[in-house]
mmCIF file of C-alpha atoms and ligand atoms in Angstrom:
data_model
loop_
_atom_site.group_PDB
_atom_site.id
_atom_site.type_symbol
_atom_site.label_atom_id
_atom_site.label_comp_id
_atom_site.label_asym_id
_atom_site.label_seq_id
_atom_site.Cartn_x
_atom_site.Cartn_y
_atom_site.Cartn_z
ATOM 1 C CA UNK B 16 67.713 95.760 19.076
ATOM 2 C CA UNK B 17 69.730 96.974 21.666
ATOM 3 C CA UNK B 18 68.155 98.296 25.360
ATOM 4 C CA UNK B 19 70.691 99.256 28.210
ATOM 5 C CA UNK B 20 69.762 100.530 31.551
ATOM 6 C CA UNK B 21 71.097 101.832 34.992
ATOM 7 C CA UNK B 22 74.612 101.416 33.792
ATOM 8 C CA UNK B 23 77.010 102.589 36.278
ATOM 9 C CA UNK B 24 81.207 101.886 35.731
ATOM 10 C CA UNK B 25 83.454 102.918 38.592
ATOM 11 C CA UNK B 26 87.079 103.189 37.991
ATOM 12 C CA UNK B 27 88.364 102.729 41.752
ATOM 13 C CA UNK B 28 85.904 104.969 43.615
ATOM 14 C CA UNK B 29 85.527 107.804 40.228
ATOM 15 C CA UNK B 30 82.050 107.166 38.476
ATOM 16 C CA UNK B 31 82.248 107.426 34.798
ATOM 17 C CA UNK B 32 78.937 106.518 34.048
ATOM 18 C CA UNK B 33 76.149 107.126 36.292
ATOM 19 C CA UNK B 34 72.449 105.555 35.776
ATOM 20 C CA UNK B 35 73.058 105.783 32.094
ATOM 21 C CA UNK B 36 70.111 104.192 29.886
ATOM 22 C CA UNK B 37 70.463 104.096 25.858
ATOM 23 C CA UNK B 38 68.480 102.607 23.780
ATOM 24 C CA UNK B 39 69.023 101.051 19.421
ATOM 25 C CA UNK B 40 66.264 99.907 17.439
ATOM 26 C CA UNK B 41 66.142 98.207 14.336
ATOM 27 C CA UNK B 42 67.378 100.445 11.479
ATOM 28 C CA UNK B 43 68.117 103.351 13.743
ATOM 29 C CA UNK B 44 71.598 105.186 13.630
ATOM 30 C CA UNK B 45 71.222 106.702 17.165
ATOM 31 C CA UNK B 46 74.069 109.536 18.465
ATOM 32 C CA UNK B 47 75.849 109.858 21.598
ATOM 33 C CA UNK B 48 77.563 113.477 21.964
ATOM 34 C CA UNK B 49 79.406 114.435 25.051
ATOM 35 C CA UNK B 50 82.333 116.576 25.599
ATOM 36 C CA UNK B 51 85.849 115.290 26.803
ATOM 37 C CA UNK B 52 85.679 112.523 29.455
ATOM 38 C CA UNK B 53 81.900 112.021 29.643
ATOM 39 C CA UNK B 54 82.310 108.846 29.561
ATOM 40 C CA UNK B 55 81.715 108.279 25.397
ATOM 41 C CA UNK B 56 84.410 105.262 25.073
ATOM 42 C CA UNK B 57 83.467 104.016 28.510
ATOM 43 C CA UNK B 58 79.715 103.403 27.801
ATOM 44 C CA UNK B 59 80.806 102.017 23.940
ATOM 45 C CA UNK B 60 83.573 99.696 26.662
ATOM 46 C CA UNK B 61 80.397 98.766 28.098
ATOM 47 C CA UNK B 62 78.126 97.488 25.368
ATOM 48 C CA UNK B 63 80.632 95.680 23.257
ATOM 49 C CA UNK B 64 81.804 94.016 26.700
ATOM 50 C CA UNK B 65 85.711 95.072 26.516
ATOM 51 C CA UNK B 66 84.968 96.998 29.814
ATOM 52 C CA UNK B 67 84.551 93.229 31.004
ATOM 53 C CA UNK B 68 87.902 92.375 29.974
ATOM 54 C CA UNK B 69 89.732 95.347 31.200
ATOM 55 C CA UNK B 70 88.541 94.767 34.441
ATOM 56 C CA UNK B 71 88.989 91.459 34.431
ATOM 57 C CA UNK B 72 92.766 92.242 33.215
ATOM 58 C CA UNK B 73 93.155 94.700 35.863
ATOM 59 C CA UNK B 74 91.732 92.436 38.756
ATOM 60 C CA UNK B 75 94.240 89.477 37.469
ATOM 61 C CA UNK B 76 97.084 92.696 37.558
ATOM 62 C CA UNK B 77 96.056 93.672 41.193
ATOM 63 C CA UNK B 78 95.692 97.222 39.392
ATOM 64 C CA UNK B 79 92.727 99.503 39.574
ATOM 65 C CA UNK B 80 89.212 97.860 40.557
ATOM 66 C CA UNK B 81 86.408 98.390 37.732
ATOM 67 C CA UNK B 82 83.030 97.923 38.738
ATOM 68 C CA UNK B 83 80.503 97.348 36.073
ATOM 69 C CA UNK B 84 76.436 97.805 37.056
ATOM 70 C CA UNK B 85 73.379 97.586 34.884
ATOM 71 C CA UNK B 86 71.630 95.651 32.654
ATOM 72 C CA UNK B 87 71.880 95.470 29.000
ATOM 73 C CA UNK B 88 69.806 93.566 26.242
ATOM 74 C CA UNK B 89 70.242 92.378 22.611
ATOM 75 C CA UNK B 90 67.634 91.237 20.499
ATOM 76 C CA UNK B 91 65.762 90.169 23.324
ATOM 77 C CA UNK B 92 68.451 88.648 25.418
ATOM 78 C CA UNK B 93 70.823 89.738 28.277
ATOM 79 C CA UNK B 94 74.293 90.013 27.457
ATOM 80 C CA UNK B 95 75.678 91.596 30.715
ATOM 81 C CA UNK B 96 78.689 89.861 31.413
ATOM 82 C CA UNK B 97 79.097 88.671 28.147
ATOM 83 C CA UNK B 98 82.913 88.738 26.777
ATOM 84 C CA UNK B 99 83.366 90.826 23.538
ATOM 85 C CA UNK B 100 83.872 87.817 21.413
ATOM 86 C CA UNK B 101 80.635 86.204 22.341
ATOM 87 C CA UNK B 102 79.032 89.757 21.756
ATOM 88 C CA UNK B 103 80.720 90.021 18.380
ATOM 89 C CA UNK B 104 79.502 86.916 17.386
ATOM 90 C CA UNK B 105 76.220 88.234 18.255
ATOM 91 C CA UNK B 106 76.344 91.107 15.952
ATOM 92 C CA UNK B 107 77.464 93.860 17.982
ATOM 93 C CA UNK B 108 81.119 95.048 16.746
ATOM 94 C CA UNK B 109 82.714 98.195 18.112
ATOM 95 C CA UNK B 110 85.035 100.712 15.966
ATOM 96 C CA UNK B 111 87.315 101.855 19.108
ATOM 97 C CA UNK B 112 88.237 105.211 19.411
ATOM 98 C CA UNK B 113 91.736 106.499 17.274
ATOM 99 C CA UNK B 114 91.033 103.970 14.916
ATOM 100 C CA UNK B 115 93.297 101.138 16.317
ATOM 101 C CA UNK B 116 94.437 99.605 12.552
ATOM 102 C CA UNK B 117 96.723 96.758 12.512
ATOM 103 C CA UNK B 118 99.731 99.905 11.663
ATOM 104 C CA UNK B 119 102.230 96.956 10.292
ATOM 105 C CA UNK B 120 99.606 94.853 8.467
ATOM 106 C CA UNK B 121 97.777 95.954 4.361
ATOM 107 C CA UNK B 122 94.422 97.126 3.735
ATOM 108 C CA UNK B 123 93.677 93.558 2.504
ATOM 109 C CA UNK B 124 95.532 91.826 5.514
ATOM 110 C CA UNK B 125 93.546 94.190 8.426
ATOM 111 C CA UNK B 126 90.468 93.824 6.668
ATOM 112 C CA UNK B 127 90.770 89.811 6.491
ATOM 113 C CA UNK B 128 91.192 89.525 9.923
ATOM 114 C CA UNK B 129 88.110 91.347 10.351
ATOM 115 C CA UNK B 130 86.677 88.715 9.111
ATOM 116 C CA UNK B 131 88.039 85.876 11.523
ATOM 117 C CA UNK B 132 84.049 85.154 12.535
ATOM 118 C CA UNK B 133 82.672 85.465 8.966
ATOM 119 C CA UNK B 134 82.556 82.451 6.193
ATOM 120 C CA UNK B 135 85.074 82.739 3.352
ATOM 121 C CA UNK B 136 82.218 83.406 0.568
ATOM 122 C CA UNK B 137 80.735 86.235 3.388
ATOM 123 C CA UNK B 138 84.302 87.924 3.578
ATOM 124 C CA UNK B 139 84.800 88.194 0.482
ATOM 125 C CA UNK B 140 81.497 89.596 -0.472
ATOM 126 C CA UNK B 141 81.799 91.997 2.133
ATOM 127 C CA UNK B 142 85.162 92.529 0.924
ATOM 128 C CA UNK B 143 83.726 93.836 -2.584
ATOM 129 C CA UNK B 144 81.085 95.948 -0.571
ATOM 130 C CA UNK B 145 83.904 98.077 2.081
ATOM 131 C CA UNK B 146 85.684 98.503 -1.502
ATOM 132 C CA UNK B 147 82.199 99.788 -3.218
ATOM 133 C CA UNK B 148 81.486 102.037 -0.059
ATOM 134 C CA UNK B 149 84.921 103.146 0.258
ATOM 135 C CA UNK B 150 86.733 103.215 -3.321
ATOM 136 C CA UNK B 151 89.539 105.153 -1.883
ATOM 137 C CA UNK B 152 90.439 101.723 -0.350
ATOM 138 C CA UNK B 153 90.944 99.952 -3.722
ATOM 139 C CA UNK B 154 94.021 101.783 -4.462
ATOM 140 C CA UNK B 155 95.745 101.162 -1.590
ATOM 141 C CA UNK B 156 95.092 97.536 -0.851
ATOM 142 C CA UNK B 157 98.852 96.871 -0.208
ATOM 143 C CA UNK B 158 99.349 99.827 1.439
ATOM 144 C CA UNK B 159 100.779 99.200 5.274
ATOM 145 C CA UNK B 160 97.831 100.862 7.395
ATOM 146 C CA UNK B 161 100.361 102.770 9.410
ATOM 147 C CA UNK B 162 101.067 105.109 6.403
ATOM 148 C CA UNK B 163 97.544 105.276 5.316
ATOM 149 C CA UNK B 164 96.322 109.061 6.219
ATOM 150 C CA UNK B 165 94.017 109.558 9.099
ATOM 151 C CA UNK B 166 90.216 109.601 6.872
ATOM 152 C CA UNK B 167 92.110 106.088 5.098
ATOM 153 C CA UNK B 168 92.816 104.737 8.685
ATOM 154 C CA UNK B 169 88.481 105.299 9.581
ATOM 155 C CA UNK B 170 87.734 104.071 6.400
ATOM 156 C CA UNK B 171 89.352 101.134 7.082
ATOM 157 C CA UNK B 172 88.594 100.404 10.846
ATOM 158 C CA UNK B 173 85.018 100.788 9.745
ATOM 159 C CA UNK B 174 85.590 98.503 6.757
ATOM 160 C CA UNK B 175 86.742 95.857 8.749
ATOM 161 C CA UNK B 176 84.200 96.009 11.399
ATOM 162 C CA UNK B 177 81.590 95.180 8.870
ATOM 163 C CA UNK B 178 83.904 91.990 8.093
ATOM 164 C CA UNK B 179 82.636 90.811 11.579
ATOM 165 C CA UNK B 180 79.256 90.871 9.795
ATOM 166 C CA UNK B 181 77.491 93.310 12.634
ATOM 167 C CA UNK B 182 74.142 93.946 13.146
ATOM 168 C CA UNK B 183 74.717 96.589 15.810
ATOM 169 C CA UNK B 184 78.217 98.884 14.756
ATOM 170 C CA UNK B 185 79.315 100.806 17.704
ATOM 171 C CA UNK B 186 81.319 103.875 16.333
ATOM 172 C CA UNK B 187 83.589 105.467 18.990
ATOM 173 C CA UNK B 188 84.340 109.475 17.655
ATOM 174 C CA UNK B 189 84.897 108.245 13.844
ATOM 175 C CA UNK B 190 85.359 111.837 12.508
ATOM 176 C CA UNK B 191 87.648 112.976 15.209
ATOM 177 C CA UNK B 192 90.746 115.127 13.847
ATOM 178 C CA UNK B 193 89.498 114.666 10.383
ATOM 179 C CA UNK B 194 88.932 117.432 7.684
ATOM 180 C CA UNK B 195 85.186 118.655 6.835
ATOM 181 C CA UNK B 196 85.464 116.795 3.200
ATOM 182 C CA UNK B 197 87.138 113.186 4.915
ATOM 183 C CA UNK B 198 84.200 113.312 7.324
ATOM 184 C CA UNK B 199 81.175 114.195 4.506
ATOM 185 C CA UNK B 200 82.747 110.846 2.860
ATOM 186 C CA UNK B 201 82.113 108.908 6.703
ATOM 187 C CA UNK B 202 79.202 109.798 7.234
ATOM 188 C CA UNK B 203 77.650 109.221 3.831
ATOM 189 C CA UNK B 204 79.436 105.867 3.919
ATOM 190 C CA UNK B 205 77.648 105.391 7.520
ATOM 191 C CA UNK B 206 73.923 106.391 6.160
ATOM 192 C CA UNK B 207 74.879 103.712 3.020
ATOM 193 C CA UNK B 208 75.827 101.169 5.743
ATOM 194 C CA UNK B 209 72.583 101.561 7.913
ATOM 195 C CA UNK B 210 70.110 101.779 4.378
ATOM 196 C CA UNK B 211 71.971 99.087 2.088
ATOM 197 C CA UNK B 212 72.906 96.370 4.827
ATOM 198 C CA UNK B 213 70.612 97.216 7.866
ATOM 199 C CA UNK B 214 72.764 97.649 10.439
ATOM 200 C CA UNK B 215 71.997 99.586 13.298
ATOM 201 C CA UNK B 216 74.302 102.001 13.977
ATOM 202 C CA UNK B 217 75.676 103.805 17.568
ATOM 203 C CA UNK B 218 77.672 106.746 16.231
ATOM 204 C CA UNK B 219 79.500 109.200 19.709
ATOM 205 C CA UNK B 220 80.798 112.032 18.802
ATOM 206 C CA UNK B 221 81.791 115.639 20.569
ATOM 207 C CA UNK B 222 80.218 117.707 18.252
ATOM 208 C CA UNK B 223 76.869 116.887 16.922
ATOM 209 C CA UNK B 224 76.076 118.686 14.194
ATOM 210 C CA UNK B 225 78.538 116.873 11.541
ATOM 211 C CA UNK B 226 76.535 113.440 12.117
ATOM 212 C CA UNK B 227 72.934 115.279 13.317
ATOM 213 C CA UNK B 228 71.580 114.809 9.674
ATOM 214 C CA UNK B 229 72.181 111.311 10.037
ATOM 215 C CA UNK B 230 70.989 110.595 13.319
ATOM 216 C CA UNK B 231 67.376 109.408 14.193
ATOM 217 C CA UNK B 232 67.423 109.386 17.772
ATOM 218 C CA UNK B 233 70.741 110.909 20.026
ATOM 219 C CA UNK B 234 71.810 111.041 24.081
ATOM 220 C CA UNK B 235 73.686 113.384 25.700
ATOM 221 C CA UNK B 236 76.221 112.515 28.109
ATOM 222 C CA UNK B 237 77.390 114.830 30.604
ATOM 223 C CA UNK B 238 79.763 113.932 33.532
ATOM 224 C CA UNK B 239 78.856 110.213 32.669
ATOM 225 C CA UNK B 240 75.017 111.087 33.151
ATOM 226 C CA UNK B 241 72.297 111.089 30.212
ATOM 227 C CA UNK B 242 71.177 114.259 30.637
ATOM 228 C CA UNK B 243 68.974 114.921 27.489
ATOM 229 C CA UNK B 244 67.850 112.606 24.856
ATOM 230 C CA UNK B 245 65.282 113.265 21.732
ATOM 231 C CA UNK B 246 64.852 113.397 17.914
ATOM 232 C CA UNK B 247 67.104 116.055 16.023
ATOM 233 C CA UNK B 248 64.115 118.106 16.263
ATOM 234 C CA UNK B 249 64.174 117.927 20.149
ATOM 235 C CA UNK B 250 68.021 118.463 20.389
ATOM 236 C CA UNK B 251 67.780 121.330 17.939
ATOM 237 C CA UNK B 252 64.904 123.350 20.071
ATOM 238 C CA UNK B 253 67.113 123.028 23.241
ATOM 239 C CA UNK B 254 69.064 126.811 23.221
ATOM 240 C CA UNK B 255 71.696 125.234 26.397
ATOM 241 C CA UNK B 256 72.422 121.755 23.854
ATOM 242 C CA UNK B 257 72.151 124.017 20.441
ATOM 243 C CA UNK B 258 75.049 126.560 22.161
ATOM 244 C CA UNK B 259 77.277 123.191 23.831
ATOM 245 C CA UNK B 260 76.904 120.853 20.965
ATOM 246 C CA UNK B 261 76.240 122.184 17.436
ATOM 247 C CA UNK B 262 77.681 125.588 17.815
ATOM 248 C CA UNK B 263 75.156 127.640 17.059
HETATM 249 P P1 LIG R 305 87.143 111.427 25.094
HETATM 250 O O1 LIG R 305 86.320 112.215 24.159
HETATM 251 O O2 LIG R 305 88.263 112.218 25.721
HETATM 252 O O3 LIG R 305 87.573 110.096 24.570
HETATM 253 P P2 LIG R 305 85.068 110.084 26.605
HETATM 254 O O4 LIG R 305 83.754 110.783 26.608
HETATM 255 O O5 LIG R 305 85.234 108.928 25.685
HETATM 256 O O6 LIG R 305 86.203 111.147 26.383
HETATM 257 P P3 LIG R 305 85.894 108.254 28.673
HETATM 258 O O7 LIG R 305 87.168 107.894 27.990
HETATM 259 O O8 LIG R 305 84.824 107.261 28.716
HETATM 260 O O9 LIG R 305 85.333 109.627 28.103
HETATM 261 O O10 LIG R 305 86.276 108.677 30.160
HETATM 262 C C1 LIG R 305 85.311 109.009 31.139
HETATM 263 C C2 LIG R 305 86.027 109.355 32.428
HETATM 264 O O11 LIG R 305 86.636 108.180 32.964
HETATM 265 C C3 LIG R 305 87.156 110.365 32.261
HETATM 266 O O12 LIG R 305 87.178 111.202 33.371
HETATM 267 C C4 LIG R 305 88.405 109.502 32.203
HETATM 268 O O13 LIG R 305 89.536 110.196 32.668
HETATM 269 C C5 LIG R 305 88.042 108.384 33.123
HETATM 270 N N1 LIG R 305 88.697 107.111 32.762
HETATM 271 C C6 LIG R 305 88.659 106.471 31.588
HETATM 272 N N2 LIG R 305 89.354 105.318 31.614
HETATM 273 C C7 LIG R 305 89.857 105.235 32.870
HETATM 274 C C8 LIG R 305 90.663 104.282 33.588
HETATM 275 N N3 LIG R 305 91.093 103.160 33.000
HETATM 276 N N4 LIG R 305 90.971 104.547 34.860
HETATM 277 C C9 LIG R 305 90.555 105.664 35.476
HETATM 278 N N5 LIG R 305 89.783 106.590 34.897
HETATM 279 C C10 LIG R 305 89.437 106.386 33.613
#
């Protein structure tokens, strides 16, 4: 599905991802856990192309030169240098970090224009579906998303991702700040997403071990290296990841 290698981003002369490879097959929900800066968003920047834009908004600015380095390939094809929209349209949508909701626009009204690329009788069947996975979001359909609580704000970022009809969801930290309970209802709404409609799924996250039952295949990112990568089984048996990552 999705196969990146030697990815290297420099922010003026700092690197924030060095020689990273990842790698998405078909079905897989594959984690990406790394502490504070190293380099999560900017590698999930990276495959949905919006590092592309930022430094192409920065170079127009005169502001900080971006350098972007690697290769990356979707269903078969490369997509380096891509633009977002033309990556969207090819399946892969990201779910930034924070949860960036329309705050002044409804449920209904951020979830339609999730939908810009998809037909009307798609949206609204996938419309139905983020209201099936996520039945807290059928009560508050009129609700303004900027007083929707934080677990109601993921909800619906991820709900209207899958408007774009994805076949690759990037998901930047979904469960950050949000209570045990709030994230048990993500990340069963996540496995649902990957069984029910296919969709490969890139999950980051600091800690692992909320999403490890979920995950088939997970990276670690240190200092904007890959410095380990395995099955849950592999992560598990590592004492130095177990101690960093899981807390345990
Ligand atoms: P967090 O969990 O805090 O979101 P992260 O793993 O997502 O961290 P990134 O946001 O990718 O990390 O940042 C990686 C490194 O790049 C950090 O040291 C960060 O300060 C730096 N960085 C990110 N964006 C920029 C930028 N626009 N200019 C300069 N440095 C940046």
């Amino acid at each position: 599905m999705l196969e990146a290698s030697g990815l290297m981003v420099f922010y003026e002369n700092m690197l924030a991802l060095n020689n990273v490879a990842v790698k998405c097959d078909d079905h897989q929900i594959v984690g990406v856990f790394g502490a504070n800066s190293a380099g999560k968003s900017t590698l999930m920047y990276t495959l949905s192309g919006i590092m592309e834009d930022i430094r192409k908004k920065e170079a127009m600015a005169g502001g900080e030169r971006i350098t972007i380095m690697g290769e990356i390939r979707f269903m078969g094809k490369s997509i380096m240098g891509l633009k977002p929209s033309l990556r969207a349209k090819q399946g892969i949508v990201l779910c930034p970090e924070r949860r960036r909701i329309f705050s002044e626009s409804n449920v209904l009204e951020n979830l339609r224009i999730g939908g810009y690329l998809a037909t009307t009788s798609q949206a609204r069947k996938t419309m139905e579906y983020v209201f099936q996975i996520f039945p807290a979001l059928l009560k508050l359909k009129k609700r303004t998303g900027g007083f929707l609580s934080g677990g109601e704000q993921q909800m619906l970022a991820i709900g209207r991702a899958l408007m774009a009809q994805p076949k690759l969801l990037l998901l930047d930290e979904p469960l950050l700040g949000l209570s045990p309970l709030m994230q048990a209802i993500l990340i069963r709404g996540t496995k649902v997403i990957r069984d029910e409609r296919n969709i490969s799924i890139i999950v980051t996250e600091q800690y692992a071990r909320p999403v490890l039952p979920i995950v088939d295949y997970a990276f670690i990112l240190e200092n904007g290296a890959a410095v380990m990568e395995g099955t849950r089984g592999d992560l598990l048996s590592n004492p130095d990841i177990r101690s960093a990552y899981f807390g345990v």
